[in-house]
């Protein structure tokens, strides 16, 4: 270290920027200087402690062989796109505007809006609205999300939901080069226990079918699409007659309506094919499960091929009124998807085949919907456990 001296530049005035520098005795000039994080500390005693820490670290590096590069030999400074001067509120508003430009479901964008509202409200309660976003870390996000749950009077389920939405907001800023790295990355979800939702049983399914055969038989066809094909709500609502290949009996879903933005070819089983053949499939532009008259309450005019599509909540409203309230069966309509996955496995399908039929990206995702997977696999091998001789 005989050619270098590490020194601290300081001042009695808090407004003067302090820094730690390396002085080359031979060249008689400063060859390295750093002030990172030093001047954020307003207390001069603490500021000196930070500088002394940098000084000790630099002296050790030089002793171990590091040689500072003179400024004249350094490469041209690279441009820095990061906006480190944004307040918490400004950064979140900017991220929200970015997320709204993405191709997302309306429900997802609505979730973004709700999340932003309560996030900013929590920040204001904590009086952090004027703090820099880049000063936040995992601990601060944990406190913000806990404050959101306090405001909303909700449990750990919502903590995890808002945590994942916060990660999306951070990712949007990273992808747009507004911040260098996510400020929430690594923050874990909270463990919580929730009772498993009831899945329609075989007996209940029969009761439901018999009930709708009397009041709205065409709704049974829609339920068959949900049960057999595991289509998403948006896909079912936007299905058109022209998407049916009536020679091979496949649905051809364009990438504009699928969740993964990929074209999909989905086999129509005979059970569903029989129902579809009874429908008027003459106009390819008709929505398969449309409504014949706008806002009609006549059940004979809904879930039929029509130029008008049904409203987003039509299916759930009908299910709630007739199944949950009238039949007193406490199961969600989309539990039919889980029932079908379990039924497929019971009929001998492999988990890989169920995954492909459902268009899931991973088997782990399929197992979320195939709730009886472990039980079915064990039962299948009941006679193959051997004996303890």
mmCIF file of C-alpha atoms in Angstrom:
data_model
loop_
_atom_site.group_PDB
_atom_site.id
_atom_site.type_symbol
_atom_site.label_atom_id
_atom_site.label_comp_id
_atom_site.label_asym_id
_atom_site.label_seq_id
_atom_site.Cartn_x
_atom_site.Cartn_y
_atom_site.Cartn_z
ATOM 1 C CA UNK A 1 0.000 0.000 0.000
ATOM 2 C CA UNK A 2 3.088 2.189 -0.250
ATOM 3 C CA UNK A 3 1.887 3.946 -3.444
ATOM 4 C CA UNK A 4 -1.668 4.645 -2.223
ATOM 5 C CA UNK A 5 -3.237 6.547 0.619
ATOM 6 C CA UNK A 6 -6.900 6.237 1.569
ATOM 7 C CA UNK A 7 -8.362 9.456 2.916
ATOM 8 C CA UNK A 8 -11.676 10.990 3.943
ATOM 9 C CA UNK A 9 -12.914 14.314 2.648
ATOM 10 C CA UNK A 10 -15.228 15.877 5.222
ATOM 11 C CA UNK A 11 -16.685 19.205 6.230
ATOM 12 C CA UNK A 12 -18.392 20.775 9.228
ATOM 13 C CA UNK A 13 -21.275 21.743 6.955
ATOM 14 C CA UNK A 14 -23.937 19.036 6.384
ATOM 15 C CA UNK A 15 -24.631 20.494 2.925
ATOM 16 C CA UNK A 16 -21.113 19.743 1.664
ATOM 17 C CA UNK A 17 -20.759 16.305 0.095
ATOM 18 C CA UNK A 18 -18.338 13.977 1.864
ATOM 19 C CA UNK A 19 -16.427 11.177 0.148
ATOM 20 C CA UNK A 20 -13.662 8.645 0.650
ATOM 21 C CA UNK A 21 -10.842 8.672 -1.884
ATOM 22 C CA UNK A 22 -7.641 6.865 -2.845
ATOM 23 C CA UNK A 23 -4.633 9.098 -3.518
ATOM 24 C CA UNK A 24 -1.802 7.826 -5.751
ATOM 25 C CA UNK A 25 1.392 9.173 -4.214
ATOM 26 C CA UNK A 26 3.445 8.570 -7.377
ATOM 27 C CA UNK A 27 0.964 10.199 -9.727
ATOM 28 C CA UNK A 28 0.010 12.769 -7.085
ATOM 29 C CA UNK A 29 -3.714 12.568 -7.863
ATOM 30 C CA UNK A 30 -6.944 10.944 -6.796
ATOM 31 C CA UNK A 31 -7.446 7.640 -8.607
ATOM 32 C CA UNK A 32 -10.634 6.448 -6.905
ATOM 33 C CA UNK A 33 -13.484 8.142 -5.084
ATOM 34 C CA UNK A 34 -16.751 6.917 -3.545
ATOM 35 C CA UNK A 35 -19.629 8.627 -1.775
ATOM 36 C CA UNK A 36 -22.264 5.919 -2.086
ATOM 37 C CA UNK A 37 -24.762 6.215 0.777
ATOM 38 C CA UNK A 38 -22.519 8.505 2.789
ATOM 39 C CA UNK A 39 -24.405 11.754 2.343
ATOM 40 C CA UNK A 40 -27.811 10.265 3.083
ATOM 41 C CA UNK A 41 -26.816 10.368 6.767
ATOM 42 C CA UNK A 42 -27.462 13.842 8.216
ATOM 43 C CA UNK A 43 -25.779 13.152 11.566
ATOM 44 C CA UNK A 44 -22.090 14.046 11.022
ATOM 45 C CA UNK A 45 -20.809 11.625 13.676
ATOM 46 C CA UNK A 46 -22.601 8.726 12.003
ATOM 47 C CA UNK A 47 -21.490 9.988 8.606
ATOM 48 C CA UNK A 48 -17.871 9.801 9.776
ATOM 49 C CA UNK A 49 -18.390 6.243 10.991
ATOM 50 C CA UNK A 50 -19.655 5.283 7.511
ATOM 51 C CA UNK A 51 -16.617 6.934 5.914
ATOM 52 C CA UNK A 52 -14.235 5.128 8.260
ATOM 53 C CA UNK A 53 -15.894 1.865 7.324
ATOM 54 C CA UNK A 54 -15.304 2.576 3.624
ATOM 55 C CA UNK A 55 -11.708 3.612 4.403
ATOM 56 C CA UNK A 56 -10.947 0.375 6.255
ATOM 57 C CA UNK A 57 -12.501 -1.675 3.452
ATOM 58 C CA UNK A 58 -10.486 0.091 0.730
ATOM 59 C CA UNK A 59 -7.256 -0.269 2.671
ATOM 60 C CA UNK A 60 -7.829 -4.026 3.017
ATOM 61 C CA UNK A 61 -8.574 -4.359 -0.728
ATOM 62 C CA UNK A 62 -5.396 -2.489 -1.652
ATOM 63 C CA UNK A 63 -3.401 -4.614 0.790
ATOM 64 C CA UNK A 64 -4.780 -7.734 -0.925
ATOM 65 C CA UNK A 65 -3.541 -6.555 -4.312
ATOM 66 C CA UNK A 66 -6.311 -4.357 -5.711
ATOM 67 C CA UNK A 67 -5.054 -1.407 -7.723
ATOM 68 C CA UNK A 68 -7.352 1.542 -8.361
ATOM 69 C CA UNK A 69 -7.677 2.516 -12.006
ATOM 70 C CA UNK A 70 -6.846 6.169 -12.686
ATOM 71 C CA UNK A 71 -9.875 8.118 -14.002
ATOM 72 C CA UNK A 72 -8.186 8.745 -17.361
ATOM 73 C CA UNK A 73 -7.955 4.993 -17.982
ATOM 74 C CA UNK A 74 -11.591 4.283 -17.140
ATOM 75 C CA UNK A 75 -14.146 3.382 -19.799
ATOM 76 C CA UNK A 76 -16.748 5.851 -20.927
ATOM 77 C CA UNK A 77 -19.523 6.144 -18.316
ATOM 78 C CA UNK A 78 -22.578 4.088 -19.205
ATOM 79 C CA UNK A 79 -26.014 5.713 -19.331
ATOM 80 C CA UNK A 80 -28.210 5.062 -16.286
ATOM 81 C CA UNK A 81 -31.971 4.871 -16.989
ATOM 82 C CA UNK A 82 -33.080 4.380 -13.387
ATOM 83 C CA UNK A 83 -35.366 6.969 -11.797
ATOM 84 C CA UNK A 84 -34.139 6.938 -8.218
ATOM 85 C CA UNK A 85 -35.888 10.197 -7.318
ATOM 86 C CA UNK A 86 -39.459 8.853 -7.503
ATOM 87 C CA UNK A 87 -41.524 8.934 -4.335
ATOM 88 C CA UNK A 88 -43.424 5.809 -3.267
ATOM 89 C CA UNK A 89 -46.675 7.222 -4.656
ATOM 90 C CA UNK A 90 -45.110 8.365 -7.946
ATOM 91 C CA UNK A 91 -43.480 4.988 -8.534
ATOM 92 C CA UNK A 92 -46.694 3.082 -7.836
ATOM 93 C CA UNK A 93 -48.757 5.326 -10.113
ATOM 94 C CA UNK A 94 -46.181 4.860 -12.866
ATOM 95 C CA UNK A 95 -46.184 1.093 -12.404
ATOM 96 C CA UNK A 96 -50.003 1.007 -12.492
ATOM 97 C CA UNK A 97 -50.069 2.903 -15.799
ATOM 98 C CA UNK A 98 -47.572 0.364 -17.222
ATOM 99 C CA UNK A 99 -49.614 -2.628 -16.059
ATOM 100 C CA UNK A 100 -52.768 -1.237 -17.660
ATOM 101 C CA UNK A 101 -51.051 -1.386 -21.072
ATOM 102 C CA UNK A 102 -50.381 -5.119 -20.684
ATOM 103 C CA UNK A 103 -52.664 -7.777 -22.106
ATOM 104 C CA UNK A 104 -54.493 -8.890 -18.981
ATOM 105 C CA UNK A 105 -57.968 -10.084 -18.057
ATOM 106 C CA UNK A 106 -60.394 -7.365 -16.937
ATOM 107 C CA UNK A 107 -60.528 -9.048 -13.528
ATOM 108 C CA UNK A 108 -56.735 -8.828 -13.219
ATOM 109 C CA UNK A 109 -56.720 -5.130 -14.120
ATOM 110 C CA UNK A 110 -59.485 -4.565 -11.590
ATOM 111 C CA UNK A 111 -57.295 -6.297 -8.985
ATOM 112 C CA UNK A 112 -54.425 -3.949 -9.895
ATOM 113 C CA UNK A 113 -56.685 -0.941 -9.356
ATOM 114 C CA UNK A 114 -57.946 -2.167 -5.975
ATOM 115 C CA UNK A 115 -54.435 -3.057 -4.851
ATOM 116 C CA UNK A 116 -53.058 0.361 -5.794
ATOM 117 C CA UNK A 117 -55.874 2.117 -3.942
ATOM 118 C CA UNK A 118 -55.251 0.321 -0.639
ATOM 119 C CA UNK A 119 -51.456 0.357 -1.064
ATOM 120 C CA UNK A 120 -51.383 4.147 -1.372
ATOM 121 C CA UNK A 121 -53.865 4.465 1.484
ATOM 122 C CA UNK A 122 -51.608 2.320 3.695
ATOM 123 C CA UNK A 123 -48.552 4.363 2.689
ATOM 124 C CA UNK A 124 -50.384 7.543 3.684
ATOM 125 C CA UNK A 125 -51.385 6.034 7.048
ATOM 126 C CA UNK A 126 -47.700 5.255 7.630
ATOM 127 C CA UNK A 127 -46.777 8.786 6.452
ATOM 128 C CA UNK A 128 -44.335 7.430 3.873
ATOM 129 C CA UNK A 129 -45.882 9.031 0.775
ATOM 130 C CA UNK A 130 -42.948 11.446 0.369
ATOM 131 C CA UNK A 131 -40.241 8.827 0.896
ATOM 132 C CA UNK A 132 -38.252 7.595 -2.090
ATOM 133 C CA UNK A 133 -39.438 4.294 -3.536
ATOM 134 C CA UNK A 134 -35.827 3.099 -3.840
ATOM 135 C CA UNK A 135 -35.451 3.405 -0.041
ATOM 136 C CA UNK A 136 -38.075 0.694 0.545
ATOM 137 C CA UNK A 137 -37.044 -2.880 1.202
ATOM 138 C CA UNK A 138 -38.769 -6.159 2.131
ATOM 139 C CA UNK A 139 -39.387 -5.046 5.711
ATOM 140 C CA UNK A 140 -41.148 -1.856 4.598
ATOM 141 C CA UNK A 141 -43.333 -3.733 2.099
ATOM 142 C CA UNK A 142 -44.304 -6.189 4.846
ATOM 143 C CA UNK A 143 -45.432 -3.285 7.036
ATOM 144 C CA UNK A 144 -47.330 -1.668 4.157
ATOM 145 C CA UNK A 145 -49.187 -4.877 3.254
ATOM 146 C CA UNK A 146 -50.017 -5.553 6.894
ATOM 147 C CA UNK A 147 -51.425 -2.031 7.112
ATOM 148 C CA UNK A 148 -53.484 -2.729 3.956
ATOM 149 C CA UNK A 149 -54.949 -5.827 5.604
ATOM 150 C CA UNK A 150 -55.687 -3.794 8.721
ATOM 151 C CA UNK A 151 -57.539 -1.199 6.637
ATOM 152 C CA UNK A 152 -59.470 -3.877 4.740
ATOM 153 C CA UNK A 153 -60.026 -5.960 7.889
ATOM 154 C CA UNK A 154 -58.901 -9.099 6.089
ATOM 155 C CA UNK A 155 -56.771 -12.143 6.909
ATOM 156 C CA UNK A 156 -53.529 -13.685 5.676
ATOM 157 C CA UNK A 157 -55.136 -14.855 2.433
ATOM 158 C CA UNK A 158 -55.324 -11.214 1.368
ATOM 159 C CA UNK A 159 -51.802 -10.569 2.659
ATOM 160 C CA UNK A 160 -50.538 -13.156 0.163
ATOM 161 C CA UNK A 161 -52.725 -11.781 -2.606
ATOM 162 C CA UNK A 162 -51.460 -8.215 -2.084
ATOM 163 C CA UNK A 163 -47.904 -9.519 -1.751
ATOM 164 C CA UNK A 164 -48.097 -11.101 -5.206
ATOM 165 C CA UNK A 165 -49.689 -7.986 -6.668
ATOM 166 C CA UNK A 166 -46.894 -5.860 -5.154
ATOM 167 C CA UNK A 167 -44.403 -8.164 -6.849
ATOM 168 C CA UNK A 168 -46.173 -7.493 -10.166
ATOM 169 C CA UNK A 169 -45.938 -3.739 -9.580
ATOM 170 C CA UNK A 170 -42.220 -4.035 -8.810
ATOM 171 C CA UNK A 171 -41.591 -6.256 -11.819
ATOM 172 C CA UNK A 172 -43.271 -3.719 -14.101
ATOM 173 C CA UNK A 173 -40.843 -1.042 -12.866
ATOM 174 C CA UNK A 174 -37.847 -3.341 -13.312
ATOM 175 C CA UNK A 175 -38.899 -4.322 -16.848
ATOM 176 C CA UNK A 176 -39.300 -0.632 -17.747
ATOM 177 C CA UNK A 177 -35.805 0.135 -16.317
ATOM 178 C CA UNK A 178 -37.291 2.555 -13.797
ATOM 179 C CA UNK A 179 -35.739 0.702 -10.847
ATOM 180 C CA UNK A 180 -32.751 -1.616 -10.945
ATOM 181 C CA UNK A 181 -34.174 -4.473 -8.910
ATOM 182 C CA UNK A 182 -37.395 -5.474 -7.210
ATOM 183 C CA UNK A 183 -37.698 -4.014 -3.724
ATOM 184 C CA UNK A 184 -39.938 -6.859 -2.544
ATOM 185 C CA UNK A 185 -38.198 -9.884 -4.051
ATOM 186 C CA UNK A 186 -37.712 -12.638 -1.500
ATOM 187 C CA UNK A 187 -40.541 -11.638 0.838
ATOM 188 C CA UNK A 188 -42.391 -14.866 1.649
ATOM 189 C CA UNK A 189 -46.103 -15.532 1.777
ATOM 190 C CA UNK A 190 -47.759 -16.114 5.132
ATOM 191 C CA UNK A 191 -48.921 -19.600 5.980
ATOM 192 C CA UNK A 192 -52.626 -19.893 6.560
ATOM 193 C CA UNK A 193 -55.260 -22.579 6.883
ATOM 194 C CA UNK A 194 -58.488 -22.505 4.964
ATOM 195 C CA UNK A 195 -61.158 -25.147 4.760
ATOM 196 C CA UNK A 196 -61.188 -27.009 1.461
ATOM 197 C CA UNK A 197 -64.130 -25.936 -0.661
ATOM 198 C CA UNK A 198 -66.800 -28.511 -1.327
ATOM 199 C CA UNK A 199 -66.647 -30.196 -4.716
ATOM 200 C CA UNK A 200 -69.838 -31.351 -6.388
ATOM 201 C CA UNK A 201 -70.408 -35.037 -5.739
ATOM 202 C CA UNK A 202 -71.693 -37.521 -8.338
ATOM 203 C CA UNK A 203 -75.119 -37.565 -6.649
ATOM 204 C CA UNK A 204 -75.264 -33.751 -6.520
ATOM 205 C CA UNK A 205 -74.229 -33.524 -10.164
ATOM 206 C CA UNK A 206 -77.177 -35.730 -11.132
ATOM 207 C CA UNK A 207 -79.555 -33.544 -9.077
ATOM 208 C CA UNK A 208 -78.182 -30.390 -10.742
ATOM 209 C CA UNK A 209 -78.602 -31.826 -14.243
ATOM 210 C CA UNK A 210 -82.171 -32.929 -13.525
ATOM 211 C CA UNK A 211 -82.999 -29.484 -12.109
ATOM 212 C CA UNK A 212 -81.677 -27.528 -15.088
ATOM 213 C CA UNK A 213 -83.272 -29.926 -17.578
ATOM 214 C CA UNK A 214 -86.591 -28.491 -16.396
ATOM 215 C CA UNK A 215 -85.761 -24.772 -16.185
ATOM 216 C CA UNK A 216 -82.846 -24.120 -18.598
ATOM 217 C CA UNK A 217 -81.649 -27.260 -20.414
ATOM 218 C CA UNK A 218 -79.175 -25.400 -22.643
ATOM 219 C CA UNK A 219 -77.225 -24.429 -19.506
ATOM 220 C CA UNK A 220 -76.377 -28.124 -19.083
ATOM 221 C CA UNK A 221 -74.449 -27.972 -22.371
ATOM 222 C CA UNK A 222 -72.405 -25.060 -21.042
ATOM 223 C CA UNK A 223 -71.704 -27.025 -17.852
ATOM 224 C CA UNK A 224 -70.527 -29.949 -19.989
ATOM 225 C CA UNK A 225 -68.032 -27.633 -21.711
ATOM 226 C CA UNK A 226 -66.758 -26.564 -18.302
ATOM 227 C CA UNK A 227 -66.677 -30.118 -16.950
ATOM 228 C CA UNK A 228 -65.155 -31.955 -19.907
ATOM 229 C CA UNK A 229 -62.825 -29.347 -21.387
ATOM 230 C CA UNK A 230 -61.660 -27.230 -18.429
ATOM 231 C CA UNK A 231 -62.213 -24.029 -20.415
ATOM 232 C CA UNK A 232 -61.739 -20.695 -18.651
ATOM 233 C CA UNK A 233 -64.785 -18.444 -18.077
ATOM 234 C CA UNK A 234 -63.625 -15.965 -20.718
ATOM 235 C CA UNK A 235 -63.089 -18.723 -23.276
ATOM 236 C CA UNK A 236 -66.589 -20.142 -22.720
ATOM 237 C CA UNK A 237 -68.178 -16.701 -22.964
ATOM 238 C CA UNK A 238 -66.353 -15.863 -26.216
ATOM 239 C CA UNK A 239 -66.815 -19.253 -27.929
ATOM 240 C CA UNK A 240 -68.278 -18.848 -31.408
ATOM 241 C CA UNK A 241 -70.034 -21.373 -33.599
ATOM 242 C CA UNK A 242 -67.285 -20.947 -36.200
ATOM 243 C CA UNK A 243 -64.726 -22.258 -33.720
ATOM 244 C CA UNK A 244 -66.299 -25.729 -33.960
ATOM 245 C CA UNK A 245 -64.738 -28.065 -36.513
ATOM 246 C CA UNK A 246 -67.870 -30.090 -37.304
ATOM 247 C CA UNK A 247 -65.991 -32.636 -39.415
ATOM 248 C CA UNK A 248 -63.457 -33.683 -36.755
ATOM 249 C CA UNK A 249 -65.361 -32.270 -33.755
ATOM 250 C CA UNK A 250 -62.717 -30.091 -32.229
ATOM 251 C CA UNK A 251 -62.855 -26.569 -30.852
ATOM 252 C CA UNK A 252 -60.279 -24.273 -32.441
ATOM 253 C CA UNK A 253 -59.662 -21.428 -30.006
ATOM 254 C CA UNK A 254 -57.808 -18.393 -31.419
ATOM 255 C CA UNK A 255 -54.987 -16.886 -29.368
ATOM 256 C CA UNK A 256 -57.120 -13.752 -28.840
ATOM 257 C CA UNK A 257 -59.352 -15.531 -26.305
ATOM 258 C CA UNK A 258 -57.001 -18.032 -24.641
ATOM 259 C CA UNK A 259 -55.292 -17.272 -21.349
ATOM 260 C CA UNK A 260 -51.813 -18.192 -22.588
ATOM 261 C CA UNK A 261 -52.209 -16.316 -25.911
ATOM 262 C CA UNK A 262 -51.732 -19.531 -27.864
ATOM 263 C CA UNK A 263 -54.036 -21.147 -30.389
ATOM 264 C CA UNK A 264 -55.702 -24.234 -28.916
ATOM 265 C CA UNK A 265 -57.231 -27.386 -30.447
ATOM 266 C CA UNK A 266 -59.590 -29.074 -28.007
ATOM 267 C CA UNK A 267 -61.364 -32.352 -28.648
ATOM 268 C CA UNK A 268 -65.141 -32.383 -28.220
ATOM 269 C CA UNK A 269 -66.158 -35.646 -26.482
ATOM 270 C CA UNK A 270 -69.237 -37.502 -27.686
ATOM 271 C CA UNK A 271 -71.230 -36.548 -24.589
ATOM 272 C CA UNK A 272 -70.875 -32.876 -25.548
ATOM 273 C CA UNK A 273 -71.039 -33.484 -29.307
ATOM 274 C CA UNK A 274 -74.576 -34.912 -28.992
ATOM 275 C CA UNK A 275 -75.755 -31.701 -27.312
ATOM 276 C CA UNK A 276 -74.035 -29.428 -29.839
ATOM 277 C CA UNK A 277 -75.628 -31.262 -32.778
ATOM 278 C CA UNK A 278 -79.043 -30.283 -31.423
ATOM 279 C CA UNK A 279 -78.139 -26.568 -31.530
ATOM 280 C CA UNK A 280 -78.439 -24.132 -34.435
ATOM 281 C CA UNK A 281 -74.853 -23.996 -35.694
ATOM 282 C CA UNK A 282 -75.650 -22.317 -39.022
ATOM 283 C CA UNK A 283 -74.074 -18.887 -38.319
ATOM 284 C CA UNK A 284 -70.328 -19.108 -37.608
ATOM 285 C CA UNK A 285 -70.314 -15.583 -36.122
ATOM 286 C CA UNK A 286 -72.865 -16.413 -33.427
ATOM 287 C CA UNK A 287 -71.626 -16.761 -29.867
ATOM 288 C CA UNK A 288 -72.201 -20.392 -28.912
ATOM 289 C CA UNK A 289 -73.634 -19.458 -25.525
ATOM 290 C CA UNK A 290 -75.103 -16.063 -26.350
ATOM 291 C CA UNK A 291 -78.304 -14.245 -25.502
ATOM 292 C CA UNK A 292 -81.094 -13.789 -28.042
ATOM 293 C CA UNK A 293 -82.375 -10.541 -26.534
ATOM 294 C CA UNK A 294 -80.324 -7.922 -24.711
ATOM 295 C CA UNK A 295 -80.742 -8.155 -20.916
ATOM 296 C CA UNK A 296 -83.465 -10.760 -21.340
ATOM 297 C CA UNK A 297 -84.536 -12.578 -18.192
ATOM 298 C CA UNK A 298 -86.271 -15.256 -20.247
ATOM 299 C CA UNK A 299 -84.280 -18.440 -19.661
ATOM 300 C CA UNK A 300 -85.365 -19.755 -23.035
ATOM 301 C CA UNK A 301 -83.361 -16.973 -24.694
ATOM 302 C CA UNK A 302 -80.001 -17.367 -22.925
ATOM 303 C CA UNK A 303 -77.039 -19.701 -23.490
ATOM 304 C CA UNK A 304 -78.059 -20.188 -27.106
ATOM 305 C CA UNK A 305 -76.240 -19.382 -30.385
ATOM 306 C CA UNK A 306 -76.720 -15.641 -30.848
ATOM 307 C CA UNK A 307 -74.952 -12.500 -32.201
ATOM 308 C CA UNK A 308 -74.887 -11.116 -28.626
ATOM 309 C CA UNK A 309 -72.680 -12.547 -25.910
ATOM 310 C CA UNK A 310 -73.903 -13.119 -22.380
ATOM 311 C CA UNK A 311 -72.838 -10.844 -19.542
ATOM 312 C CA UNK A 312 -69.791 -11.776 -17.491
ATOM 313 C CA UNK A 313 -71.768 -12.782 -14.394
ATOM 314 C CA UNK A 314 -74.682 -14.601 -16.042
ATOM 315 C CA UNK A 315 -73.430 -18.116 -15.305
ATOM 316 C CA UNK A 316 -72.464 -17.473 -11.693
ATOM 317 C CA UNK A 317 -75.729 -15.671 -10.940
ATOM 318 C CA UNK A 318 -77.813 -18.539 -12.316
ATOM 319 C CA UNK A 319 -75.716 -21.127 -10.478
ATOM 320 C CA UNK A 320 -75.936 -19.223 -7.191
ATOM 321 C CA UNK A 321 -79.704 -18.814 -7.397
ATOM 322 C CA UNK A 322 -80.570 -22.325 -8.527
ATOM 323 C CA UNK A 323 -77.811 -24.533 -7.102
ATOM 324 C CA UNK A 324 -76.669 -22.803 -3.929
ATOM 325 C CA UNK A 325 -79.934 -21.236 -2.844
ATOM 326 C CA UNK A 326 -82.679 -23.440 -4.344
ATOM 327 C CA UNK A 327 -80.969 -26.856 -4.220
ATOM 328 C CA UNK A 328 -78.895 -25.917 -1.153
ATOM 329 C CA UNK A 329 -75.722 -27.411 -2.646
ATOM 330 C CA UNK A 330 -72.790 -25.405 -1.286
ATOM 331 C CA UNK A 331 -70.371 -25.787 -4.184
ATOM 332 C CA UNK A 332 -69.009 -23.318 -6.720
ATOM 333 C CA UNK A 333 -69.763 -23.889 -10.387
ATOM 334 C CA UNK A 334 -66.057 -24.141 -11.199
ATOM 335 C CA UNK A 335 -65.677 -27.045 -8.775
ATOM 336 C CA UNK A 336 -66.924 -29.095 -11.761
ATOM 337 C CA UNK A 337 -63.443 -28.600 -13.230
ATOM 338 C CA UNK A 338 -61.875 -30.221 -10.169
ATOM 339 C CA UNK A 339 -64.444 -33.009 -10.196
ATOM 340 C CA UNK A 340 -63.683 -33.780 -13.834
ATOM 341 C CA UNK A 341 -59.920 -33.889 -13.205
ATOM 342 C CA UNK A 342 -60.498 -36.366 -10.392
ATOM 343 C CA UNK A 343 -62.916 -38.350 -12.582
ATOM 344 C CA UNK A 344 -60.362 -38.520 -15.425
ATOM 345 C CA UNK A 345 -57.714 -39.909 -13.083
ATOM 346 C CA UNK A 346 -60.217 -42.443 -11.701
ATOM 347 C CA UNK A 347 -60.969 -43.562 -15.280
ATOM 348 C CA UNK A 348 -57.277 -44.297 -15.853
ATOM 349 C CA UNK A 349 -55.928 -41.060 -17.304
ATOM 350 C CA UNK A 350 -52.345 -40.284 -16.296
ATOM 351 C CA UNK A 351 -51.584 -36.959 -14.622
ATOM 352 C CA UNK A 352 -49.552 -36.000 -17.743
ATOM 353 C CA UNK A 353 -52.595 -36.623 -19.968
ATOM 354 C CA UNK A 354 -54.814 -34.522 -17.703
ATOM 355 C CA UNK A 355 -52.204 -31.753 -17.793
ATOM 356 C CA UNK A 356 -52.179 -31.731 -21.612
ATOM 357 C CA UNK A 357 -55.976 -31.793 -21.877
ATOM 358 C CA UNK A 358 -56.209 -28.852 -19.471
ATOM 359 C CA UNK A 359 -53.418 -26.885 -21.200
ATOM 360 C CA UNK A 360 -51.562 -26.448 -17.929
ATOM 361 C CA UNK A 361 -47.923 -25.382 -18.018
ATOM 362 C CA UNK A 362 -46.842 -27.751 -15.237
ATOM 363 C CA UNK A 363 -48.035 -30.926 -13.555
ATOM 364 C CA UNK A 364 -47.948 -29.089 -10.221
ATOM 365 C CA UNK A 365 -50.653 -26.774 -11.538
ATOM 366 C CA UNK A 366 -52.724 -29.776 -12.614
ATOM 367 C CA UNK A 367 -52.449 -31.261 -9.124
ATOM 368 C CA UNK A 368 -54.069 -28.118 -7.707
ATOM 369 C CA UNK A 369 -57.213 -28.989 -9.668
ATOM 370 C CA UNK A 370 -56.849 -32.772 -9.366
ATOM 371 C CA UNK A 371 -57.576 -32.675 -5.641
ATOM 372 C CA UNK A 372 -57.855 -36.456 -5.223
ATOM 373 C CA UNK A 373 -54.625 -37.258 -7.097
ATOM 374 C CA UNK A 374 -52.737 -38.734 -4.130
ATOM 375 C CA UNK A 375 -55.770 -40.703 -2.950
ATOM 376 C CA UNK A 376 -56.452 -42.112 -6.439
ATOM 377 C CA UNK A 377 -52.812 -43.130 -6.997
ATOM 378 C CA UNK A 378 -52.693 -44.919 -3.638
ATOM 379 C CA UNK A 379 -55.991 -46.684 -4.224
ATOM 380 C CA UNK A 380 -54.784 -47.800 -7.650
ATOM 381 C CA UNK A 381 -51.833 -49.545 -6.001
ATOM 382 C CA UNK A 382 -53.817 -50.964 -3.063
ATOM 383 C CA UNK A 383 -53.065 -54.590 -4.002
ATOM 384 C CA UNK A 384 -49.469 -53.868 -4.943
ATOM 385 C CA UNK A 385 -47.971 -52.924 -1.558
ATOM 386 C CA UNK A 386 -46.575 -56.367 -0.874
ATOM 387 C CA UNK A 387 -46.173 -57.964 2.562
ATOM 388 C CA UNK A 388 -43.826 -57.473 5.501
ATOM 389 C CA UNK A 389 -42.541 -61.069 5.762
#
